[in-house]
PDB file of C-alpha atoms and ligand atoms in Angstrom:
ATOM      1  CA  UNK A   1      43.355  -4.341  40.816  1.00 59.00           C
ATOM      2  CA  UNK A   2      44.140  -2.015  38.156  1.00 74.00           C
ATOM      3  CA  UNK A   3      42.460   1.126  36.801  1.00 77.00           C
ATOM      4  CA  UNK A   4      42.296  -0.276  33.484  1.00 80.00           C
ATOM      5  CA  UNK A   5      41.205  -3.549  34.563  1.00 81.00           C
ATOM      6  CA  UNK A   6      38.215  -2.049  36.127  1.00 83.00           C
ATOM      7  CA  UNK A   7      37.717  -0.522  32.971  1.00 83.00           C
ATOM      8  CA  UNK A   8      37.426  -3.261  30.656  1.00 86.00           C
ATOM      9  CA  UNK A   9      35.298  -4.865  33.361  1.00 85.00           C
ATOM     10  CA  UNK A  10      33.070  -2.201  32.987  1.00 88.00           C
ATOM     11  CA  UNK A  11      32.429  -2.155  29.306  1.00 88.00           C
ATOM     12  CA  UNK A  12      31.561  -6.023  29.538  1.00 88.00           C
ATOM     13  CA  UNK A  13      28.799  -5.108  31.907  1.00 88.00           C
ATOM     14  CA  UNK A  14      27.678  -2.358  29.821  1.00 87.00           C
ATOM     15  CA  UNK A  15      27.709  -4.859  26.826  1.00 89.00           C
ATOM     16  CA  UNK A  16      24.949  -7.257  29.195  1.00 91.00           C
ATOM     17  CA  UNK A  17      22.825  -3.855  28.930  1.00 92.00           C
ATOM     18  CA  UNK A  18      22.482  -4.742  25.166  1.00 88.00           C
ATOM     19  CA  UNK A  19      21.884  -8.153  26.233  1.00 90.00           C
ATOM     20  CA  UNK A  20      19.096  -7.249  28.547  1.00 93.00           C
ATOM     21  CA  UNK A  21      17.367  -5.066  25.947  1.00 89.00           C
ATOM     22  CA  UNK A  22      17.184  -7.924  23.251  1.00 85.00           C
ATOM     23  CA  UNK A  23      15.759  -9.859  26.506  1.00 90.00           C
ATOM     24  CA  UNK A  24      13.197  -6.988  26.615  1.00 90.00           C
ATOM     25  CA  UNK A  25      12.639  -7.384  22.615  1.00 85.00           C
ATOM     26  CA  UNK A  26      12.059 -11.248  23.133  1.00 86.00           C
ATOM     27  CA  UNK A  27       9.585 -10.830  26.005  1.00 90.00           C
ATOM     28  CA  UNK A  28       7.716  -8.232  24.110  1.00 87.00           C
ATOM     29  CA  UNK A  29       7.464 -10.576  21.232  1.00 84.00           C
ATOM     30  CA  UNK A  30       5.943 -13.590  23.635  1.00 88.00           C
ATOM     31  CA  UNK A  31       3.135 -11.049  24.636  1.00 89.00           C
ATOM     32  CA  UNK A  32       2.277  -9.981  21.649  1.00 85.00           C
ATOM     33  CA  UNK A  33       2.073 -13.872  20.195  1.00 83.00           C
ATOM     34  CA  UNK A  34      -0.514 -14.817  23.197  1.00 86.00           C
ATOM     35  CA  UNK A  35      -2.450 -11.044  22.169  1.00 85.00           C
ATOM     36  CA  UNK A  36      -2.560 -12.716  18.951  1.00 78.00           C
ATOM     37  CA  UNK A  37      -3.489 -16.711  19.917  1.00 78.00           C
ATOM     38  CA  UNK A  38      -5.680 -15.782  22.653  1.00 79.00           C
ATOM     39  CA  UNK A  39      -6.444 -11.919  22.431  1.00 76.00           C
ATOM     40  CA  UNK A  40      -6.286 -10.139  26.183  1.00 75.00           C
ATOM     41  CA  UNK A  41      -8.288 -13.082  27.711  1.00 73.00           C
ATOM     42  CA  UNK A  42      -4.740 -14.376  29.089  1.00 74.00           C
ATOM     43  CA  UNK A  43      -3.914 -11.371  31.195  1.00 82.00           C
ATOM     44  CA  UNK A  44      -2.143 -13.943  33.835  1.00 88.00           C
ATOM     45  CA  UNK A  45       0.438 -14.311  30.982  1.00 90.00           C
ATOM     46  CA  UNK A  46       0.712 -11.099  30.015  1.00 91.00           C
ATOM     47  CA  UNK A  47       0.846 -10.084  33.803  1.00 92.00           C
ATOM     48  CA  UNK A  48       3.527 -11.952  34.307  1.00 93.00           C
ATOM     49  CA  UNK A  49       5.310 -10.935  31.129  1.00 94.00           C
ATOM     50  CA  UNK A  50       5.000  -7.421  32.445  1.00 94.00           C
ATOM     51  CA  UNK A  51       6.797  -8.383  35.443  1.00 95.00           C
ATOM     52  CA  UNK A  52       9.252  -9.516  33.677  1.00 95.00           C
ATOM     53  CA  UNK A  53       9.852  -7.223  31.362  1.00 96.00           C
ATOM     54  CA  UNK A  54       9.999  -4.567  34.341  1.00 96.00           C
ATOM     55  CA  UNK A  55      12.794  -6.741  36.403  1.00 96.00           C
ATOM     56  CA  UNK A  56      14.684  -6.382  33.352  1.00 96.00           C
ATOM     57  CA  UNK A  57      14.421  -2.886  33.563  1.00 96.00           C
ATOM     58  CA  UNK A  58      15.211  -2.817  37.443  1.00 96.00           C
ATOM     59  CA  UNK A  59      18.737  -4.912  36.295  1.00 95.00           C
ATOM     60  CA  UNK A  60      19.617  -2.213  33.935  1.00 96.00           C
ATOM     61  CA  UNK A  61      18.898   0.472  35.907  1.00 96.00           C
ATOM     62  CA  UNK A  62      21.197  -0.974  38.602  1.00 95.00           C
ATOM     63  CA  UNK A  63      24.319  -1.927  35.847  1.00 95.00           C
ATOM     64  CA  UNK A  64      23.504   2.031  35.009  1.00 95.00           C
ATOM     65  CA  UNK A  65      23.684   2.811  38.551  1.00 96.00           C
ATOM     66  CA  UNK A  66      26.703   0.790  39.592  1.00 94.00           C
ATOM     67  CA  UNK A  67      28.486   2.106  35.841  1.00 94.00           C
ATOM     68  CA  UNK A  68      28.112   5.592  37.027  1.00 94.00           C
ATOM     69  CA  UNK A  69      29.082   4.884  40.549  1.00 95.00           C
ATOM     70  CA  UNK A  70      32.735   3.635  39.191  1.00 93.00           C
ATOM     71  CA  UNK A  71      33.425   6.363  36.669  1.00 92.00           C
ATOM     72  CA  UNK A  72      32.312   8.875  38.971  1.00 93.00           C
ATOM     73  CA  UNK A  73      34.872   7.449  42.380  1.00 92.00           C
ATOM     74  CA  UNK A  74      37.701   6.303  39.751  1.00 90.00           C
ATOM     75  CA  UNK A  75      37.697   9.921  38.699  1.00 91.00           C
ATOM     76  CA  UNK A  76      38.098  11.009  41.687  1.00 90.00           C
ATOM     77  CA  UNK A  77      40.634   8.153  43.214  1.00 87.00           C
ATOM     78  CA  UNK A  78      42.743   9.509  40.004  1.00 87.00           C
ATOM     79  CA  UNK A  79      43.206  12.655  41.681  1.00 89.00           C
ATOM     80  CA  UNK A  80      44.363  11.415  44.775  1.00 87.00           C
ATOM     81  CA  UNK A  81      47.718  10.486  46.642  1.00 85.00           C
ATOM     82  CA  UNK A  82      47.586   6.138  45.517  1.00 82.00           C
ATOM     83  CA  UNK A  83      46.655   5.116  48.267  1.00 83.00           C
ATOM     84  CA  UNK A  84      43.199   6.422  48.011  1.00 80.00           C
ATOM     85  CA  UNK A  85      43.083   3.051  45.262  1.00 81.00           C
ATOM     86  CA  UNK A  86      42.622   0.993  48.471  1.00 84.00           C
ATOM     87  CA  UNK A  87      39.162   2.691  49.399  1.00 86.00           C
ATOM     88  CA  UNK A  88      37.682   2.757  46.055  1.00 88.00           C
ATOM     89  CA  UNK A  89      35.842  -0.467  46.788  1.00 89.00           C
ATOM     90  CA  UNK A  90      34.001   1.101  49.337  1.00 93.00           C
ATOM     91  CA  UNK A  91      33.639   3.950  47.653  1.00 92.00           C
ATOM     92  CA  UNK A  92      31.560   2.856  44.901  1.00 93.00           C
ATOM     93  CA  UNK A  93      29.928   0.440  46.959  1.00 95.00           C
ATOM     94  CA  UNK A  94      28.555   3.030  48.953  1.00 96.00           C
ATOM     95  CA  UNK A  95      27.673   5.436  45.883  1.00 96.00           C
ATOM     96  CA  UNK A  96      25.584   2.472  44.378  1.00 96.00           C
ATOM     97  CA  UNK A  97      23.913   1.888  47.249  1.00 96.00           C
ATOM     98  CA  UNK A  98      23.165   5.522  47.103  1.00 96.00           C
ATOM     99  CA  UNK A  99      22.177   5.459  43.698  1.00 96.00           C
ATOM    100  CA  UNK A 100      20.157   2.240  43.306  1.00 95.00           C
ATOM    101  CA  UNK A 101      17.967   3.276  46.966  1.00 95.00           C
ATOM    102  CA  UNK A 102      16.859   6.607  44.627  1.00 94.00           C
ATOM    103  CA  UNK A 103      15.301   4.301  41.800  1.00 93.00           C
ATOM    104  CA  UNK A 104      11.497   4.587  42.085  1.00 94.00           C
ATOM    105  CA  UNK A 105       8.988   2.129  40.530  1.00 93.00           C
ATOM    106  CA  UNK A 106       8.246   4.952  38.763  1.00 94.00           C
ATOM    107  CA  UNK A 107      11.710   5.120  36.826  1.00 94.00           C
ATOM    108  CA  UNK A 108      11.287   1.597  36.308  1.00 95.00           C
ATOM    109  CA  UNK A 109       7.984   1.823  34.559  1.00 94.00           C
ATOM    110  CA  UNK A 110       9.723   4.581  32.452  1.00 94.00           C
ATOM    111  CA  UNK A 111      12.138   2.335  30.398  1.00 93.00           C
ATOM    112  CA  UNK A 112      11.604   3.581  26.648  1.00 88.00           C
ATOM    113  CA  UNK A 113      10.726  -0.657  26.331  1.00 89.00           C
ATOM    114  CA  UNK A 114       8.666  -1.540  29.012  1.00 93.00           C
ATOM    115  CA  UNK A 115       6.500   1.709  27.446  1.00 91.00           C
ATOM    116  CA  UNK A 116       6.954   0.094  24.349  1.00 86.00           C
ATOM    117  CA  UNK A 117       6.109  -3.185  25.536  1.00 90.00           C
ATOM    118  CA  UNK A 118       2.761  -1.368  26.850  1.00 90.00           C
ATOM    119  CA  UNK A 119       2.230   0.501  23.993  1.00 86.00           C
ATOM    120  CA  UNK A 120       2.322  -2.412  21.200  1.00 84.00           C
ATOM    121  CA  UNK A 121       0.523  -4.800  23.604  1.00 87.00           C
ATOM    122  CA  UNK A 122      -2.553  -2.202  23.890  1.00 85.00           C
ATOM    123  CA  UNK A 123      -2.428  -1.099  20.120  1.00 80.00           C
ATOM    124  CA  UNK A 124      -1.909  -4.696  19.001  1.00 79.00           C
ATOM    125  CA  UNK A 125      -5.356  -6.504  20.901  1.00 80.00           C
ATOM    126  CA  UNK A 126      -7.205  -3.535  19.432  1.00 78.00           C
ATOM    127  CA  UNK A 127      -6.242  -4.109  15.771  1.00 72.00           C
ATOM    128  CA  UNK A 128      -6.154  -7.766  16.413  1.00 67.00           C
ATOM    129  CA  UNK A 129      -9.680  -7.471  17.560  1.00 69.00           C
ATOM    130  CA  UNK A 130     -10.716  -5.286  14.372  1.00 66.00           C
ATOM    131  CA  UNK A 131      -9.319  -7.229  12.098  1.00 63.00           C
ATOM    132  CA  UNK A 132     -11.087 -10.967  13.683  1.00 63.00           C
ATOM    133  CA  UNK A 133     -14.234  -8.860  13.236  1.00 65.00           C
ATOM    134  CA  UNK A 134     -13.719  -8.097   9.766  1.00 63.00           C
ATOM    135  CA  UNK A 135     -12.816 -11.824   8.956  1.00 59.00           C
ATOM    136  CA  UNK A 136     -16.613 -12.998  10.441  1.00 58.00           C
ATOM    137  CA  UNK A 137     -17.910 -10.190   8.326  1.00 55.00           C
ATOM    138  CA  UNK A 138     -16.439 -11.455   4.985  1.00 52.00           C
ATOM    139  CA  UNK A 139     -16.718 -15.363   5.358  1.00 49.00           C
ATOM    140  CA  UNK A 140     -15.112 -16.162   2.064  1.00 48.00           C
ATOM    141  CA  UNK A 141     -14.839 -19.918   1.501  1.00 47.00           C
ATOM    142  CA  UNK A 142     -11.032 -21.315   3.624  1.00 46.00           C
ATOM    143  CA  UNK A 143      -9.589 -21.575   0.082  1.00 46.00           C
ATOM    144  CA  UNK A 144      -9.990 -18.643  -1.194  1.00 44.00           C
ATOM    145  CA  UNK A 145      -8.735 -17.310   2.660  1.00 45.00           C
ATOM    146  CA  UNK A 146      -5.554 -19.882   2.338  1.00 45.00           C
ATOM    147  CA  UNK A 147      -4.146 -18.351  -1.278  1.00 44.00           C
ATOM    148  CA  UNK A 148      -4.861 -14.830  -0.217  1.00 43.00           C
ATOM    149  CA  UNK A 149      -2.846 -15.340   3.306  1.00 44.00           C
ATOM    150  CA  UNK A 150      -0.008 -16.498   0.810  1.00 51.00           C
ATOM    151  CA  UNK A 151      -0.126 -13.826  -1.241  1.00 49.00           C
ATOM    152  CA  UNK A 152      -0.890 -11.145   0.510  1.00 70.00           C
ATOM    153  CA  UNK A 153       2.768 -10.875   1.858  1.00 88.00           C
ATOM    154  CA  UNK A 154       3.488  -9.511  -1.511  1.00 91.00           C
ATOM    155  CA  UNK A 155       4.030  -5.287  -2.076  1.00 94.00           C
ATOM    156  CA  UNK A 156       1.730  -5.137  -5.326  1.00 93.00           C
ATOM    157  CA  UNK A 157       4.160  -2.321  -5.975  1.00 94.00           C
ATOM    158  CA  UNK A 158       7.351  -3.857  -5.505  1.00 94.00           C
ATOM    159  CA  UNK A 159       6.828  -7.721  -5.830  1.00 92.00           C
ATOM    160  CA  UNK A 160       8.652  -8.543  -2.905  1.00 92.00           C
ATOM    161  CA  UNK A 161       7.477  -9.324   0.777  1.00 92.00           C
ATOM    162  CA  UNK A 162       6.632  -6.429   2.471  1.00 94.00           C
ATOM    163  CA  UNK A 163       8.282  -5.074   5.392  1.00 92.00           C
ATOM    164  CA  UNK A 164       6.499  -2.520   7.037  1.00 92.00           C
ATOM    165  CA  UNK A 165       2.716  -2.863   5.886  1.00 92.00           C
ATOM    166  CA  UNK A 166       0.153  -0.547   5.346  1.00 93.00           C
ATOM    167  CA  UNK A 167      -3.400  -1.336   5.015  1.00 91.00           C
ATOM    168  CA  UNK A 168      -5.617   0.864   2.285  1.00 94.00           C
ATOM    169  CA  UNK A 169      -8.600   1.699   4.554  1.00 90.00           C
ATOM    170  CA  UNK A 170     -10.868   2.348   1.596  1.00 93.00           C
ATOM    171  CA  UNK A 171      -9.985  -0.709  -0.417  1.00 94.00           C
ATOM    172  CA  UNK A 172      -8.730  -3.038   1.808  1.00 91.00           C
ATOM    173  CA  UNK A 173      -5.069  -3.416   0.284  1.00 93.00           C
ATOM    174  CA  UNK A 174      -1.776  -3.819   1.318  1.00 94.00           C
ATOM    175  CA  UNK A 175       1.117  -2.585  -0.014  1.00 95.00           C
ATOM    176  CA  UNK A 176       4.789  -1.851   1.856  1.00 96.00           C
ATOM    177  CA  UNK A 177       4.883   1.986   3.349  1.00 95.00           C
ATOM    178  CA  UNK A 178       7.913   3.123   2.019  1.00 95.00           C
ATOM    179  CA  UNK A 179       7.088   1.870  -2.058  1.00 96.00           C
ATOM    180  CA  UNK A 180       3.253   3.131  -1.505  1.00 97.00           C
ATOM    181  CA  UNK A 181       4.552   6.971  -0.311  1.00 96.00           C
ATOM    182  CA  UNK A 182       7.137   7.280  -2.781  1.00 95.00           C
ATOM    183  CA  UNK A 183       4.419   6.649  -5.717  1.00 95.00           C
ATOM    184  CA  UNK A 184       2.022   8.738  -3.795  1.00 96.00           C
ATOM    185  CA  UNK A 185       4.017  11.502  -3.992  1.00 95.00           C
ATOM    186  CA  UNK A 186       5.616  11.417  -7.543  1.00 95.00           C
ATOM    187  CA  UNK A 187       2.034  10.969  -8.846  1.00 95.00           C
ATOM    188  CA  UNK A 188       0.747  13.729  -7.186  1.00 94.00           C
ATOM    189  CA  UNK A 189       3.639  16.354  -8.017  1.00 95.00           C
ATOM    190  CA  UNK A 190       2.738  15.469 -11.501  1.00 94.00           C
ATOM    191  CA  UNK A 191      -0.831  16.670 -10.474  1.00 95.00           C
ATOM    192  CA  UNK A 192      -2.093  13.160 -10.663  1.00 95.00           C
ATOM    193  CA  UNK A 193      -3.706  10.800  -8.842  1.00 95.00           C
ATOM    194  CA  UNK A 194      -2.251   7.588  -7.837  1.00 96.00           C
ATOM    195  CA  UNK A 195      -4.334   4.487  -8.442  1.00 95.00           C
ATOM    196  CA  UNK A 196      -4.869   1.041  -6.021  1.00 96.00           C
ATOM    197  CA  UNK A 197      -1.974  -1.024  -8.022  1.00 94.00           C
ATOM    198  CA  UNK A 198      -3.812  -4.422  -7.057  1.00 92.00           C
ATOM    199  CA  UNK A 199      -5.487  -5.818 -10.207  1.00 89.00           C
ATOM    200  CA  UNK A 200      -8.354  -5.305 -10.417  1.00 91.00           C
ATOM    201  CA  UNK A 201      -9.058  -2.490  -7.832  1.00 93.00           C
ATOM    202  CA  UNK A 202     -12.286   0.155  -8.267  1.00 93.00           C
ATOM    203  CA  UNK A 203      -9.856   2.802  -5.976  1.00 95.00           C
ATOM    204  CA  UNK A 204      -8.699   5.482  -8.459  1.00 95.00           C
ATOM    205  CA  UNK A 205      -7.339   7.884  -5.908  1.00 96.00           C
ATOM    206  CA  UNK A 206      -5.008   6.614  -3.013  1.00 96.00           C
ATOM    207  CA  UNK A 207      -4.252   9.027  -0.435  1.00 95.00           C
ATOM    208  CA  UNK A 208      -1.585   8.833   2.294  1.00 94.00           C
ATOM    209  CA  UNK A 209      -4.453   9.604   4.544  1.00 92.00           C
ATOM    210  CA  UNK A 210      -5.978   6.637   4.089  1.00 93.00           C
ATOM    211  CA  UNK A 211      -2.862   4.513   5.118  1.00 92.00           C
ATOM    212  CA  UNK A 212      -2.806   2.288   8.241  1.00 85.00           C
ATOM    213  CA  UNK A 213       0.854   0.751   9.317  1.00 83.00           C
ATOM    214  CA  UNK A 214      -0.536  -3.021   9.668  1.00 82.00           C
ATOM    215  CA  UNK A 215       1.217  -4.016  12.884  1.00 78.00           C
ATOM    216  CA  UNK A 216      -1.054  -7.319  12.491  1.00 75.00           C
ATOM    217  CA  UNK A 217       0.238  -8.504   9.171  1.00 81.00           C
ATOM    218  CA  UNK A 218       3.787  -6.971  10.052  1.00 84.00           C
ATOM    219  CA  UNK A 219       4.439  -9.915  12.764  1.00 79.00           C
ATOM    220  CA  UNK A 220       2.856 -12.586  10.489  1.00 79.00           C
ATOM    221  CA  UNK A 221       5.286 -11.687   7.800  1.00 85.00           C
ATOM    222  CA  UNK A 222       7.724 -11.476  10.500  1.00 82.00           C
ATOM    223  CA  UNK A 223       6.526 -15.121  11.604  1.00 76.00           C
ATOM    224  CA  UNK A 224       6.407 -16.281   8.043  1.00 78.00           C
ATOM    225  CA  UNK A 225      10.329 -15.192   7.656  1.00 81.00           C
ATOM    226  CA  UNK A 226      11.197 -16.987  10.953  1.00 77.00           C
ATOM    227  CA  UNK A 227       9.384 -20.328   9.668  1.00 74.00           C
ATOM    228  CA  UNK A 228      10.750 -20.194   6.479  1.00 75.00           C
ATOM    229  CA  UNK A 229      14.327 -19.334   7.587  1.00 73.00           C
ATOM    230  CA  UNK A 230      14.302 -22.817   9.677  1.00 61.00           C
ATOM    231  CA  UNK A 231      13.593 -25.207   6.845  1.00 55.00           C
TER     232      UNK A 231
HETATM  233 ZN1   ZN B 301      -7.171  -1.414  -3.793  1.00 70.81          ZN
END
């Protein structure tokens, strides 16, 4: 076996890192859809996600660990007489092993997405939970609820379907972050104040303070998109 052989091995492994990260992604996604169906009552499910999501993390701290193990002894075979080519099998095998027994659950728990994964479950039962109480508190009439879930996709500022939505805490409304700051702040350094663009809205004076990132409505769009993209 070749030097450069091993090399191009190598960078197909490293590509099944990217691999295992959208795995990571997709898993993430699952919990949050049972957070949303069934709130944190299912925490077998989401249990088990979690253990999944953190074997994930085990596998790519391993392909990390057996990566650094081969740079590291090819360097080293290339500054040696050739025949030290014939012990670099052992070599690495024995700086993995070296490697991968130094991994702690504590590393593993570290991965930037399994805190993620944490992190969005956590944030996304609490807002799920606010927003089911706020529902019961309204009780408008299911048709009224149908034609505003339609609708409500749409940036009153831009007319398109929102991407990243923030939720007006004082009015209620939605509109997409990035439109909502931009008018923000060209109202105000014209010493003005920016009014609730939804028609119809008592809320003269929106303030960036009052914006909430809507991680709620941000996967139902998201959902929407996926549905719609099939048909
Ligand atoms: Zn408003």
């Amino acid at each position: 076996m070749s030097l450069s052989s091993v090399q191009s091995t190598l960078s197909t492994l490293k590509s099944c890192q990217d691999d295992i990260g959208a795995c990571m992604d997709m898993v993430s996604d699952v919990a949050l859809g049972i957070v949303e169906a069934q709130g944190m009552d299912n925490s077998p499910a989401l249990k088990k996600l979690e253990e999944m999501i953190l074997e994930c993390s085990r596998l790519d701290r391993e392909i990390s660990c057996f990566v650094e193990s081969v740079d590291e002894k090819t360097a080293q075979v290339r500054r040696e007489p050739p025949d030290a080519m014939f012990h670099l099998r052992n070599a690495v095998k024995e700086r993995f092993t070296e490697l991968t027994a130094g991994v702690t659950d504590a590393d593993l728990q570290r991965h930037s997405k399994v805190v993620a994964f944490r992190d969005s479950v956590r944030k996304y039962a609490m807002q799920a939970g606010q927003t089911a109480a706020e529902n019961e508190e309204e009780e408008f009439d299911e048709d009224i609820a149908v034609t505003q879930s339609q609708t409500n996709f749409t940036c009153p500022l831009t007319q398109v379907e929102m991407v990243n939505p923030v939720k007006n805490k004082k009015c209620g409304h939605h509109y997409d972050q990035e439109a909502v700051l931009e008018m923000i702040k060209a109202k105000h350094k014209n010493k003005k104040k920016f009014r609730c663009p939804k028609v119809g809205c008592g809320n003269t004076d929106v303030q960036q303070s009052d914006l909430k990132l809507d991680l709620l409505m941000k996967r139902m769009i998201q959902n929407h998109k996926r549905q719609s993209g099939k048909t």
